[in-house]
């Protein structure tokens, strides 16, 4: 745990920092670039804390304590691997750190709602995806092959790949942009 007293010693002027652990999950995604988006601009800037996920998708990173700042994961084709296979197209995922330190397609959708009421954000995601009200989207492991969750995750990832690595997850219009990109793949569920 990192801690500073008095002044603003850390990046972004934050005084108190803590280390968190999480995972980048579609399947287990290795070598994803993970950062804390200190200025909430939807990008991993050079002065922001950054790390890479390990072979099992796990990462550790320092984050301002109780900040709720977004966590971003860049999954780059040619660098990242999903379950040991090279990723075929680059994309970005996100998670509000107040919601989860795991970064998944579902946390990305929760982030895109820009809703601070996280249960409401989950309901918005379920509604967008046509999922039952009690469908668990706050997951901490890859979905079981052949399950409804796996099908939904695949549809979200197809849409994330379609909008690409430059997708601005901080934009107020990002939710609609991704929903439009998801429409064709959701009809295949």
Coordinates of N, CA, C and O in Angstrom, one line a residue:
X1 N 0.8 -1.2 0.0 CA 0.0 0.0 0.0 C 0.9 1.2 0.0 O 1.8 1.3 0.8
X2 N 0.6 2.1 -0.9 CA 1.3 3.4 -0.9 C 0.5 4.5 -0.2 O -0.7 4.5 -0.3
X3 N 1.2 5.3 0.5 CA 0.5 6.4 1.2 C 1.4 7.6 1.2 O 2.6 7.5 1.4
X4 N 0.9 8.8 1.1 CA 1.6 10.0 1.2 C 0.9 10.9 2.2 O -0.3 10.9 2.3
X5 N 1.7 11.7 2.9 CA 1.1 12.7 3.8 C 1.3 14.1 3.4 O 2.4 14.4 3.0
X6 N 0.3 14.9 3.5 CA 0.5 16.3 3.2 C 0.9 16.5 1.7 O 1.6 15.8 1.1
X7 N 0.4 17.6 1.1 CA 0.7 17.9 -0.3 C 0.1 16.9 -1.2 O -0.8 16.1 -0.8
X8 N 0.4 17.0 -2.5 CA -0.1 16.1 -3.5 C 1.0 15.5 -4.2 O 1.4 15.9 -5.3
X9 N 1.6 14.4 -3.6 CA 2.8 13.8 -4.1 C 2.6 12.9 -5.3 O 3.5 12.7 -6.1
X10 N 1.4 12.3 -5.4 CA 1.2 11.3 -6.5 C 0.7 12.0 -7.8 O 0.3 13.1 -7.8
X11 N 0.7 11.2 -8.8 CA 0.2 11.7 -10.1 C -1.3 12.1 -9.9 O -2.0 11.6 -9.2
X12 N -1.6 13.2 -10.6 CA -3.0 13.7 -10.6 C -3.3 14.4 -9.3 O -4.4 14.8 -9.1
X13 N -2.3 14.6 -8.4 CA -2.5 15.3 -7.2 C -3.2 14.5 -6.1 O -3.6 15.1 -5.0
X14 N -3.2 13.2 -6.2 CA -3.8 12.4 -5.2 C -2.8 12.1 -4.1 O -1.6 11.8 -4.4
X15 N -3.3 12.2 -2.8 CA -2.4 12.0 -1.7 C -2.3 10.6 -1.2 O -1.2 10.1 -0.8
X16 N -3.3 9.8 -1.2 CA -3.3 8.5 -0.6 C -3.6 7.5 -1.7 O -4.6 7.6 -2.4
X17 N -2.7 6.5 -1.8 CA -2.8 5.4 -2.8 C -2.9 4.1 -2.2 O -2.4 3.9 -1.1
X18 N -3.4 3.1 -2.9 CA -3.5 1.8 -2.5 C -3.3 0.8 -3.7 O -3.5 1.3 -4.8
X19 N -2.8 -0.4 -3.4 CA -2.6 -1.3 -4.5 C -3.8 -2.2 -4.6 O -4.3 -2.7 -3.6
X20 N -4.3 -2.4 -5.8 CA -5.4 -3.3 -6.1 C -5.0 -4.4 -7.0 O -4.0 -4.3 -7.7
X21 N -5.7 -5.5 -7.0 CA -5.5 -6.6 -7.9 C -6.8 -6.9 -8.6 O -7.9 -6.6 -8.1
X22 N -6.7 -7.3 -9.8 CA -7.9 -7.6 -10.6 C -7.5 -8.5 -11.8 O -6.3 -9.0 -11.8
X23 N -8.4 -8.7 -12.7 CA -8.1 -9.5 -13.9 C -8.8 -8.9 -15.1 O -9.8 -8.2 -15.0
X24 N -8.2 -9.2 -16.2 CA -8.8 -8.8 -17.5 C -9.4 -10.1 -18.1 O -8.7 -11.0 -18.3
X25 N -10.8 -10.0 -18.2 CA -11.5 -11.3 -18.5 C -12.4 -11.1 -19.6 O -13.3 -10.2 -19.6
X26 N -12.2 -11.8 -20.7 CA -13.2 -12.2 -21.7 C -13.1 -13.7 -21.5 O -13.9 -14.3 -20.9
X27 N -12.0 -14.2 -22.0 CA -11.4 -15.4 -21.4 C -10.3 -14.8 -20.6 O -10.3 -13.6 -20.3
X28 N -9.3 -15.6 -20.2 CA -8.1 -14.9 -19.5 C -7.3 -14.2 -20.5 O -6.8 -14.8 -21.4
X29 N -7.1 -12.9 -20.4 CA -6.4 -12.1 -21.4 C -5.0 -11.7 -20.8 O -4.9 -11.0 -19.9
X30 N -4.0 -12.3 -21.4 CA -2.6 -12.0 -21.0 C -2.1 -10.8 -21.8 O -2.4 -10.6 -23.0
X31 N -1.2 -10.1 -21.2 CA -0.5 -9.0 -21.8 C -1.3 -7.8 -22.2 O -1.0 -7.1 -23.2
X32 N -2.5 -7.6 -21.6 CA -3.3 -6.4 -21.8 C -2.7 -5.3 -21.1 O -2.1 -5.4 -20.0
X33 N -2.7 -4.1 -21.6 CA -2.2 -2.9 -21.0 C -3.3 -2.4 -20.1 O -4.4 -2.1 -20.6
X34 N -3.1 -2.3 -18.8 CA -4.1 -1.9 -17.8 C -3.6 -0.5 -17.2 O -2.4 -0.4 -16.9
X35 N -4.5 0.4 -17.1 CA -4.1 1.7 -16.5 C -5.3 2.2 -15.6 O -6.4 1.8 -15.8
X36 N -4.9 3.2 -14.8 CA -5.9 3.9 -14.0 C -6.1 5.3 -14.8 O -5.1 6.0 -15.0
X37 N -7.3 5.5 -15.2 CA -7.5 6.7 -16.0 C -7.7 7.9 -15.1 O -8.8 8.3 -14.8
X38 N -6.6 8.5 -14.6 CA -6.6 9.6 -13.6 C -7.4 10.8 -14.0 O -8.1 11.4 -13.2
X39 N -7.4 11.1 -15.3 CA -8.1 12.3 -15.8 C -9.4 12.0 -16.5 O -10.1 12.8 -17.0
X40 N -9.8 10.7 -16.4 CA -11.1 10.2 -16.9 C -11.3 10.6 -18.4 O -12.4 11.0 -18.8
X41 N -10.2 10.6 -19.2 CA -10.4 11.0 -20.6 C -10.5 9.8 -21.5 O -10.5 9.9 -22.7
X42 N -10.6 8.5 -20.9 CA -10.8 7.3 -21.7 C -9.5 6.8 -22.4 O -9.6 6.0 -23.3
X43 N -8.4 7.3 -22.0 CA -7.1 6.9 -22.6 C -6.1 6.6 -21.5 O -6.1 7.1 -20.4
X44 N -5.1 5.7 -21.8 CA -4.0 5.4 -20.9 C -2.9 6.4 -21.3 O -2.1 6.2 -22.2
X45 N -2.8 7.5 -20.5 CA -1.8 8.5 -20.8 C -0.5 8.1 -20.1 O -0.5 7.4 -19.1
X46 N 0.6 8.6 -20.6 CA 1.9 8.2 -20.2 C 2.2 8.5 -18.7 O 3.0 7.8 -18.1
X47 N 1.5 9.5 -18.1 CA 1.8 9.8 -16.7 C 0.8 9.1 -15.7 O 0.8 9.3 -14.5
X48 N 0.0 8.2 -16.3 CA -0.9 7.4 -15.4 C -0.4 6.1 -15.1 O 0.4 5.5 -15.9
X49 N -0.7 5.5 -13.9 CA -0.2 4.2 -13.5 C -0.6 3.2 -14.5 O -1.8 3.1 -15.0
X50 N 0.3 2.3 -14.9 CA 0.1 1.3 -16.0 C 0.8 0.0 -15.6 O 1.8 0.0 -14.9
X51 N 0.2 -1.1 -16.1 CA 0.8 -2.4 -15.9 C 0.3 -3.3 -17.0 O -0.5 -2.9 -17.8
X52 N 0.8 -4.5 -17.0 CA 0.4 -5.5 -18.0 C -0.2 -6.7 -17.2 O 0.2 -7.1 -16.1
X53 N -1.3 -7.3 -17.8 CA -1.8 -8.5 -17.2 C -0.9 -9.7 -17.4 O -0.2 -9.8 -18.5
X54 N -0.9 -10.6 -16.5 CA 0.0 -11.8 -16.6 C -0.7 -12.9 -17.4 O -1.8 -12.7 -18.0
X55 N -0.1 -14.1 -17.5 CA -0.6 -15.2 -18.3 C -2.0 -15.6 -18.0 O -2.8 -16.1 -18.8
X56 N -2.4 -15.4 -16.7 CA -3.8 -15.7 -16.3 C -4.7 -14.5 -16.3 O -5.8 -14.6 -15.8
X57 N -4.3 -13.4 -16.9 CA -5.1 -12.2 -17.0 C -5.1 -11.4 -15.7 O -5.7 -10.3 -15.7
X58 N -4.3 -11.8 -14.7 CA -4.3 -11.0 -13.4 C -3.3 -9.8 -13.6 O -2.4 -9.8 -14.3
X59 N -3.6 -8.8 -12.8 CA -2.7 -7.6 -12.7 C -2.8 -7.0 -11.3 O -3.7 -7.3 -10.5
X60 N -1.8 -6.2 -11.0 CA -1.7 -5.4 -9.8 C -1.4 -3.9 -10.2 O -0.6 -3.7 -11.1
X61 N -2.0 -3.0 -9.6 CA -1.8 -1.6 -10.0 C -2.1 -0.7 -8.8 O -2.9 -1.0 -7.9
X62 N -1.4 0.4 -8.7 CA -1.6 1.4 -7.6 C -2.7 2.4 -8.1 O -2.7 2.8 -9.3
X63 N -3.6 2.7 -7.2 CA -4.8 3.6 -7.6 C -5.0 4.5 -6.4 O -4.8 4.1 -5.2
X64 N -5.5 5.8 -6.7 CA -5.8 6.6 -5.6 C -6.9 6.0 -4.7 O -7.9 5.5 -5.2
X65 N -6.7 6.0 -3.4 CA -7.6 5.3 -2.5 C -9.0 6.0 -2.6 O -9.2 7.2 -2.6
X66 N -10.0 5.1 -2.7 CA -11.5 5.5 -2.7 C -11.8 6.5 -3.8 O -12.7 7.2 -3.7
X67 N -11.1 6.4 -4.9 CA -11.3 7.4 -5.9 C -12.4 7.0 -6.9 O -13.0 7.9 -7.5
X68 N -12.7 5.7 -7.1 CA -13.7 5.3 -8.0 C -13.3 5.6 -9.5 O -14.2 5.5 -10.4
X69 N -12.1 5.9 -9.7 CA -11.6 6.2 -11.1 C -11.7 5.0 -12.0 O -11.7 3.9 -11.6
X70 N -11.9 5.3 -13.3 CA -12.0 4.2 -14.3 C -10.7 3.4 -14.4 O -9.6 4.0 -14.4
X71 N -10.8 2.1 -14.6 CA -9.7 1.2 -15.0 C -9.9 0.9 -16.5 O -11.0 0.6 -16.9
X72 N -8.9 1.0 -17.2 CA -8.9 0.7 -18.7 C -8.0 -0.5 -19.0 O -7.0 -0.7 -18.3
X73 N -8.4 -1.3 -19.9 CA -7.6 -2.4 -20.4 C -7.6 -2.3 -21.9 O -8.6 -2.4 -22.6
X74 N -6.4 -2.2 -22.5 CA -6.2 -2.2 -23.9 C -5.7 -3.6 -24.3 O -4.7 -4.1 -23.9
X75 N -6.5 -4.2 -25.1 CA -6.2 -5.5 -25.6 C -5.8 -5.4 -27.1 O -6.6 -5.1 -28.0
X76 N -4.4 -5.4 -27.3 CA -3.9 -5.1 -28.6 C -3.5 -6.3 -29.4 O -2.8 -7.2 -28.9
X77 N -4.0 -6.4 -30.6 CA -3.7 -7.5 -31.5 C -2.2 -7.5 -31.7 O -1.5 -6.5 -31.8
X78 N -1.6 -8.7 -31.7 CA -0.2 -8.8 -31.9 C 0.6 -8.8 -30.5 O 1.7 -9.1 -30.5
X79 N -0.1 -8.4 -29.5 CA 0.5 -8.3 -28.1 C -0.2 -9.2 -27.1 O 0.4 -10.0 -26.4
X80 N -1.5 -9.0 -27.0 CA -2.3 -9.7 -26.1 C -2.7 -11.1 -26.5 O -2.8 -11.4 -27.7
X81 N -2.9 -12.0 -25.6 CA -3.3 -13.3 -25.9 C -4.6 -13.7 -25.0 O -4.7 -13.3 -23.9
X82 N -5.5 -14.4 -25.7 CA -6.7 -14.8 -25.0 C -6.7 -16.4 -24.9 O -6.7 -17.0 -25.9
X83 N -6.5 -16.9 -23.7 CA -6.4 -18.3 -23.5 C -5.3 -18.9 -24.3 O -5.5 -20.0 -24.9
X84 N -4.2 -18.2 -24.4 CA -3.0 -18.7 -25.1 C -3.0 -18.5 -26.6 O -2.0 -18.8 -27.3
X85 N -4.1 -17.9 -27.2 CA -4.2 -17.6 -28.6 C -4.0 -16.1 -28.8 O -4.6 -15.3 -28.0
X86 N -3.3 -15.7 -29.9 CA -3.2 -14.3 -30.2 C -4.6 -13.6 -30.4 O -5.4 -14.2 -31.1
X87 N -4.7 -12.5 -29.9 CA -6.0 -11.7 -30.1 C -6.0 -11.2 -31.6 O -5.0 -10.7 -32.0
X88 N -7.1 -11.3 -32.3 CA -7.1 -11.0 -33.7 C -7.4 -9.6 -34.0 O -7.2 -9.1 -35.2
X89 N -8.0 -8.8 -33.1 CA -8.3 -7.4 -33.3 C -8.2 -6.7 -32.0 O -8.5 -7.2 -30.9
X90 N -7.7 -5.4 -32.1 CA -7.5 -4.6 -30.9 C -8.8 -4.0 -30.4 O -9.7 -3.7 -31.2
X91 N -9.0 -3.9 -29.1 CA -10.1 -3.3 -28.5 C -9.8 -2.8 -27.1 O -8.8 -3.1 -26.5
X92 N -10.7 -2.1 -26.5 CA -10.6 -1.5 -25.2 C -11.8 -1.9 -24.3 O -12.9 -2.0 -24.8
X93 N -11.5 -2.2 -23.0 CA -12.5 -2.5 -22.0 C -12.3 -1.6 -20.9 O -11.2 -1.0 -20.7
X94 N -13.3 -1.4 -20.0 CA -13.2 -0.5 -18.9 C -14.0 -1.1 -17.7 O -14.8 -1.9 -17.9
X95 N -13.7 -0.5 -16.5 CA -14.5 -0.8 -15.3 C -14.4 0.4 -14.4 O -13.3 0.9 -14.1
X96 N -15.6 0.8 -13.8 CA -15.5 1.8 -12.7 C -14.8 1.1 -11.5 O -15.3 0.0 -11.1
X97 N -13.7 1.6 -11.0 CA -13.0 0.9 -9.9 C -13.9 0.7 -8.7 O -13.7 -0.2 -7.9
X98 N -14.9 1.6 -8.5 CA -15.8 1.5 -7.4 C -16.8 0.3 -7.6 O -17.3 -0.2 -6.6
X99 N -16.9 -0.2 -8.8 CA -17.7 -1.4 -9.1 C -16.9 -2.7 -9.1 O -17.4 -3.6 -8.4
X100 N -15.8 -2.7 -9.8 CA -15.0 -4.0 -9.8 C -13.6 -3.6 -10.3 O -13.4 -2.8 -11.1
X101 N -12.6 -4.4 -9.7 CA -11.2 -4.3 -10.2 C -11.0 -5.3 -11.4 O -10.0 -5.2 -12.0
X102 N -12.0 -6.1 -11.6 CA -11.9 -7.0 -12.8 C -12.5 -6.2 -14.0 O -13.4 -5.4 -13.8
X103 N -11.9 -6.3 -15.1 CA -12.3 -5.6 -16.3 C -12.8 -6.6 -17.3 O -12.0 -7.5 -17.8
X104 N -14.1 -6.5 -17.6 CA -14.8 -7.5 -18.4 C -15.7 -6.8 -19.4 O -15.9 -5.6 -19.3
X105 N -16.2 -7.5 -20.4 CA -17.2 -6.9 -21.3 C -18.4 -6.3 -20.5 O -18.9 -5.2 -20.9
X106 N -18.8 -7.0 -19.4 CA -20.0 -6.5 -18.7 C -19.6 -5.2 -17.9 O -20.4 -4.3 -17.8
X107 N -18.4 -5.2 -17.3 CA -18.0 -4.0 -16.5 C -17.8 -2.8 -17.5 O -18.0 -1.7 -17.2
X108 N -17.4 -3.1 -18.8 CA -17.3 -2.1 -19.8 C -18.7 -1.5 -20.0 O -18.8 -0.2 -20.1
X109 N -19.7 -2.3 -20.1 CA -21.0 -1.7 -20.3 C -21.5 -0.9 -19.1 O -22.1 0.1 -19.3
X110 N -21.2 -1.4 -17.9 CA -21.6 -0.7 -16.7 C -20.9 0.7 -16.7 O -21.5 1.7 -16.5
X111 N -19.6 0.7 -17.1 CA -18.9 2.0 -17.2 C -19.5 2.9 -18.2 O -19.6 4.1 -18.0
X112 N -19.9 2.4 -19.4 CA -20.4 3.2 -20.5 C -21.7 3.9 -20.1 O -22.1 4.9 -20.7
X113 N -22.4 3.4 -19.1 CA -23.7 4.0 -18.7 C -23.4 5.4 -18.1 O -24.3 6.2 -18.0
X114 N -22.2 5.6 -17.5 CA -21.9 6.8 -16.8 C -22.8 7.0 -15.6 O -23.0 8.1 -15.2
X115 N -23.4 5.9 -15.1 CA -24.3 6.0 -14.0 C -23.6 5.7 -12.7 O -22.9 4.7 -12.6
X116 N -23.7 6.6 -11.7 CA -23.1 6.4 -10.4 C -23.8 5.4 -9.5 O -23.2 4.8 -8.6
X117 N -25.1 5.3 -9.8 CA -25.9 4.3 -9.1 C -25.7 2.9 -9.8 O -26.2 2.6 -10.8
X118 N -24.7 2.1 -9.2 CA -24.3 0.9 -9.9 C -25.4 -0.1 -10.1 O -25.4 -0.8 -11.1
X119 N -26.3 -0.4 -9.1 CA -27.4 -1.3 -9.4 C -28.2 -0.8 -10.6 O -28.7 -1.6 -11.4
X120 N -28.5 0.5 -10.7 CA -29.2 1.0 -11.8 C -28.4 0.8 -13.1 O -29.0 0.4 -14.1
X121 N -27.1 1.0 -13.1 CA -26.3 0.8 -14.2 C -26.4 -0.7 -14.7 O -26.5 -1.0 -15.9
X122 N -26.3 -1.6 -13.7 CA -26.5 -3.1 -14.1 C -27.8 -3.3 -14.7 O -27.9 -4.0 -15.7
X123 N -28.9 -2.7 -14.2 CA -30.2 -2.9 -14.8 C -30.3 -2.3 -16.3 O -30.9 -2.9 -17.1
X124 N -29.6 -1.2 -16.5 CA -29.5 -0.6 -17.8 C -28.8 -1.6 -18.8 O -29.2 -1.7 -19.9
X125 N -27.7 -2.2 -18.3 CA -27.0 -3.2 -19.1 C -27.9 -4.4 -19.4 O -28.0 -4.8 -20.6
X126 N -28.6 -4.9 -18.4 CA -29.5 -6.1 -18.7 C -30.5 -5.7 -19.7 O -30.9 -6.5 -20.5
X127 N -31.1 -4.5 -19.6 CA -32.1 -4.1 -20.5 C -31.6 -4.0 -21.9 O -32.2 -4.4 -22.9
X128 N -30.4 -3.4 -22.1 CA -29.8 -3.2 -23.4 C -29.6 -4.6 -24.0 O -29.8 -4.8 -25.2
X129 N -29.2 -5.6 -23.2 CA -28.8 -6.9 -23.7 C -30.0 -7.8 -23.8 O -29.9 -9.0 -24.3
X130 N -31.2 -7.4 -23.2 CA -32.4 -8.3 -23.2 C -32.2 -9.4 -22.3 O -32.8 -10.5 -22.5
X131 N -31.5 -9.2 -21.2 CA -31.3 -10.2 -20.2 C -32.3 -10.2 -19.0 O -32.8 -9.1 -18.7
X132 N -32.6 -11.3 -18.4 CA -33.5 -11.3 -17.3 C -33.0 -10.4 -16.1 O -31.8 -10.2 -16.0
X133 N -33.9 -9.9 -15.3 CA -33.6 -8.9 -14.3 C -32.6 -9.5 -13.3 O -31.8 -8.7 -12.7
X134 N -32.5 -10.7 -13.0 CA -31.6 -11.3 -12.0 C -30.3 -11.9 -12.6 O -29.5 -12.5 -11.9
X135 N -30.1 -11.7 -13.9 CA -28.9 -12.2 -14.6 C -27.7 -11.6 -14.0 O -27.6 -10.3 -14.0
X136 N -26.7 -12.4 -13.5 CA -25.6 -11.8 -12.9 C -24.5 -11.4 -13.9 O -24.0 -12.2 -14.6
X137 N -24.3 -10.0 -13.9 CA -23.3 -9.5 -14.8 C -22.0 -9.1 -14.1 O -21.0 -8.7 -14.7
X138 N -22.0 -9.2 -12.8 CA -20.9 -8.8 -11.9 C -20.1 -10.1 -11.7 O -20.0 -10.7 -10.6
X139 N -19.4 -10.5 -12.8 CA -18.7 -11.8 -12.8 C -17.2 -11.7 -12.5 O -16.6 -10.6 -12.8
X140 N -16.6 -12.7 -12.0 CA -15.1 -12.6 -11.7 C -14.4 -13.8 -12.4 O -13.2 -14.1 -12.0
X141 N -15.0 -14.4 -13.4 CA -14.3 -15.5 -14.1 C -15.0 -15.6 -15.5 O -16.1 -15.1 -15.7
X142 N -14.2 -16.2 -16.4 CA -14.8 -16.3 -17.8 C -16.1 -17.2 -17.7 O -16.3 -18.0 -16.9
X143 N -17.0 -16.8 -18.6 CA -18.3 -17.6 -18.7 C -18.1 -19.0 -19.1 O -17.2 -19.3 -19.9
X144 N -18.9 -19.9 -18.7 CA -18.8 -21.3 -19.1 C -19.1 -21.4 -20.5 O -20.1 -20.8 -21.0
X145 N -18.3 -22.2 -21.3 CA -18.6 -22.4 -22.7 C -20.0 -22.9 -23.0 O -20.5 -23.7 -22.3
X146 N -20.6 -22.3 -24.0 CA -22.0 -22.7 -24.3 C -23.1 -22.1 -23.5 O -24.3 -22.3 -23.8
X147 N -22.7 -21.3 -22.5 CA -23.8 -20.7 -21.7 C -24.3 -19.4 -22.3 O -23.7 -18.8 -23.2
X148 N -25.4 -18.9 -21.8 CA -26.0 -17.7 -22.3 C -25.0 -16.6 -22.0 O -24.7 -15.7 -22.9
X149 N -24.3 -16.6 -20.9 CA -23.3 -15.5 -20.5 C -22.2 -15.5 -21.6 O -21.7 -14.5 -22.0
X150 N -21.7 -16.7 -22.0 CA -20.7 -16.8 -23.0 C -21.1 -16.2 -24.3 O -20.4 -15.5 -24.9
X151 N -22.3 -16.5 -24.7 CA -22.9 -15.9 -25.9 C -23.0 -14.4 -25.9 O -22.6 -13.7 -26.8
X152 N -23.4 -13.9 -24.7 CA -23.6 -12.4 -24.6 C -22.2 -11.8 -24.6 O -21.9 -10.8 -25.3
X153 N -21.2 -12.4 -23.8 CA -19.9 -11.8 -23.8 C -19.3 -11.8 -25.2 O -18.7 -10.8 -25.6
X154 N -19.5 -12.9 -25.9 CA -18.9 -12.9 -27.3 C -19.5 -11.8 -28.2 O -18.8 -11.1 -28.9
X155 N -20.8 -11.5 -28.0 CA -21.5 -10.5 -28.8 C -20.9 -9.1 -28.4 O -20.7 -8.3 -29.3
X156 N -20.7 -8.9 -27.1 CA -20.1 -7.6 -26.7 C -18.7 -7.5 -27.2 O -18.3 -6.4 -27.7
X157 N -17.9 -8.5 -27.1 CA -16.5 -8.4 -27.6 C -16.5 -8.2 -29.1 O -15.7 -7.4 -29.6
X158 N -17.4 -8.8 -29.9 CA -17.4 -8.6 -31.3 C -17.7 -7.1 -31.6 O -17.1 -6.5 -32.4
X159 N -18.6 -6.5 -30.8 CA -18.9 -5.1 -31.0 C -17.7 -4.2 -30.5 O -17.4 -3.2 -31.2
X160 N -17.0 -4.6 -29.4 CA -15.9 -3.8 -29.0 C -14.8 -3.9 -30.1 O -14.1 -2.9 -30.3
X161 N -14.6 -5.0 -30.7 CA -13.6 -5.2 -31.8 C -14.0 -4.3 -33.0 O -13.2 -3.7 -33.6
X162 N -15.3 -4.3 -33.2 CA -15.8 -3.5 -34.4 C -15.5 -2.0 -34.2 O -15.2 -1.3 -35.1
X163 N -15.7 -1.5 -32.9 CA -15.4 0.0 -32.7 C -14.0 0.2 -32.5 O -13.5 1.3 -32.7
X164 N -13.2 -0.8 -32.2 CA -11.7 -0.7 -32.2 C -11.1 -0.1 -31.0 O -11.7 0.3 -30.0
X165 N -9.8 -0.1 -31.0 CA -8.9 0.4 -29.9 C -9.1 1.9 -29.6 O -8.9 2.3 -28.5
X166 N -9.5 2.6 -30.6 CA -9.7 4.1 -30.4 C -11.1 4.5 -29.8 O -11.4 5.6 -29.7
X167 N -11.9 3.5 -29.5 CA -13.2 3.7 -28.9 C -13.0 4.5 -27.6 O -12.3 4.1 -26.8
X168 N -13.7 5.6 -27.6 CA -13.6 6.5 -26.4 C -14.6 6.2 -25.3 O -15.8 6.6 -25.4
X169 N -14.2 5.4 -24.4 CA -15.0 4.9 -23.3 C -15.5 6.0 -22.4 O -16.4 5.8 -21.5
X170 N -14.9 7.2 -22.5 CA -15.3 8.3 -21.6 C -16.4 9.2 -22.3 O -17.0 10.0 -21.6
X171 N -16.6 9.0 -23.5 CA -17.6 9.8 -24.3 C -19.0 9.5 -23.8 O -19.4 8.3 -23.7
X172 N -19.8 10.6 -23.7 CA -21.3 10.3 -23.3 C -22.0 9.5 -24.4 O -22.9 8.9 -24.2
X173 N -21.5 9.6 -25.7 CA -22.2 8.8 -26.7 C -21.6 7.4 -26.9 O -22.1 6.7 -27.8
X174 N -20.7 7.0 -26.1 CA -20.1 5.7 -26.3 C -21.1 4.6 -26.1 O -21.1 3.5 -26.8
X175 N -22.0 4.7 -25.1 CA -23.0 3.7 -24.8 C -23.8 3.4 -26.1 O -24.0 2.3 -26.5
X176 N -24.3 4.5 -26.8 CA -25.1 4.3 -28.0 C -24.3 3.8 -29.1 O -24.7 2.9 -29.9
X177 N -23.0 4.2 -29.2 CA -22.1 3.7 -30.3 C -21.9 2.2 -30.2 O -22.0 1.5 -31.2
X178 N -21.7 1.8 -29.0 CA -21.5 0.3 -28.8 C -22.8 -0.4 -29.0 O -22.8 -1.5 -29.5
X179 N -23.9 0.1 -28.5 CA -25.2 -0.6 -28.6 C -25.5 -0.8 -30.1 O -26.0 -1.8 -30.5
X180 N -25.2 0.2 -30.9 CA -25.4 0.1 -32.4 C -24.5 -1.0 -33.0 O -25.0 -1.8 -33.8
X181 N -23.3 -1.0 -32.5 CA -22.3 -2.0 -33.0 C -22.7 -3.4 -32.6 O -22.4 -4.4 -33.2
X182 N -23.4 -3.5 -31.4 CA -23.8 -4.8 -30.9 C -25.1 -5.4 -31.5 O -25.3 -6.6 -31.5
X183 N -25.9 -4.5 -32.1 CA -27.2 -5.0 -32.6 C -27.1 -6.2 -33.5 O -27.9 -7.2 -33.3
X184 N -26.3 -6.2 -34.5 CA -26.2 -7.4 -35.4 C -25.8 -8.7 -34.6 O -26.4 -9.8 -34.9
X185 N -24.9 -8.6 -33.7 CA -24.4 -9.8 -33.0 C -25.4 -10.3 -32.0 O -25.5 -11.5 -31.7
X186 N -26.2 -9.4 -31.4 CA -27.2 -9.8 -30.4 C -28.3 -10.6 -31.1 O -28.9 -11.5 -30.4
X187 N -28.6 -10.3 -32.3 CA -29.7 -11.1 -33.0 C -29.3 -12.5 -33.2 O -30.1 -13.4 -33.4
X188 N -28.0 -12.8 -33.1 CA -27.5 -14.2 -33.4 C -27.5 -15.0 -32.1 O -27.2 -16.2 -32.2
X189 N -27.8 -14.5 -31.0 CA -27.8 -15.2 -29.7 C -28.9 -16.3 -29.7 O -29.8 -16.5 -29.9

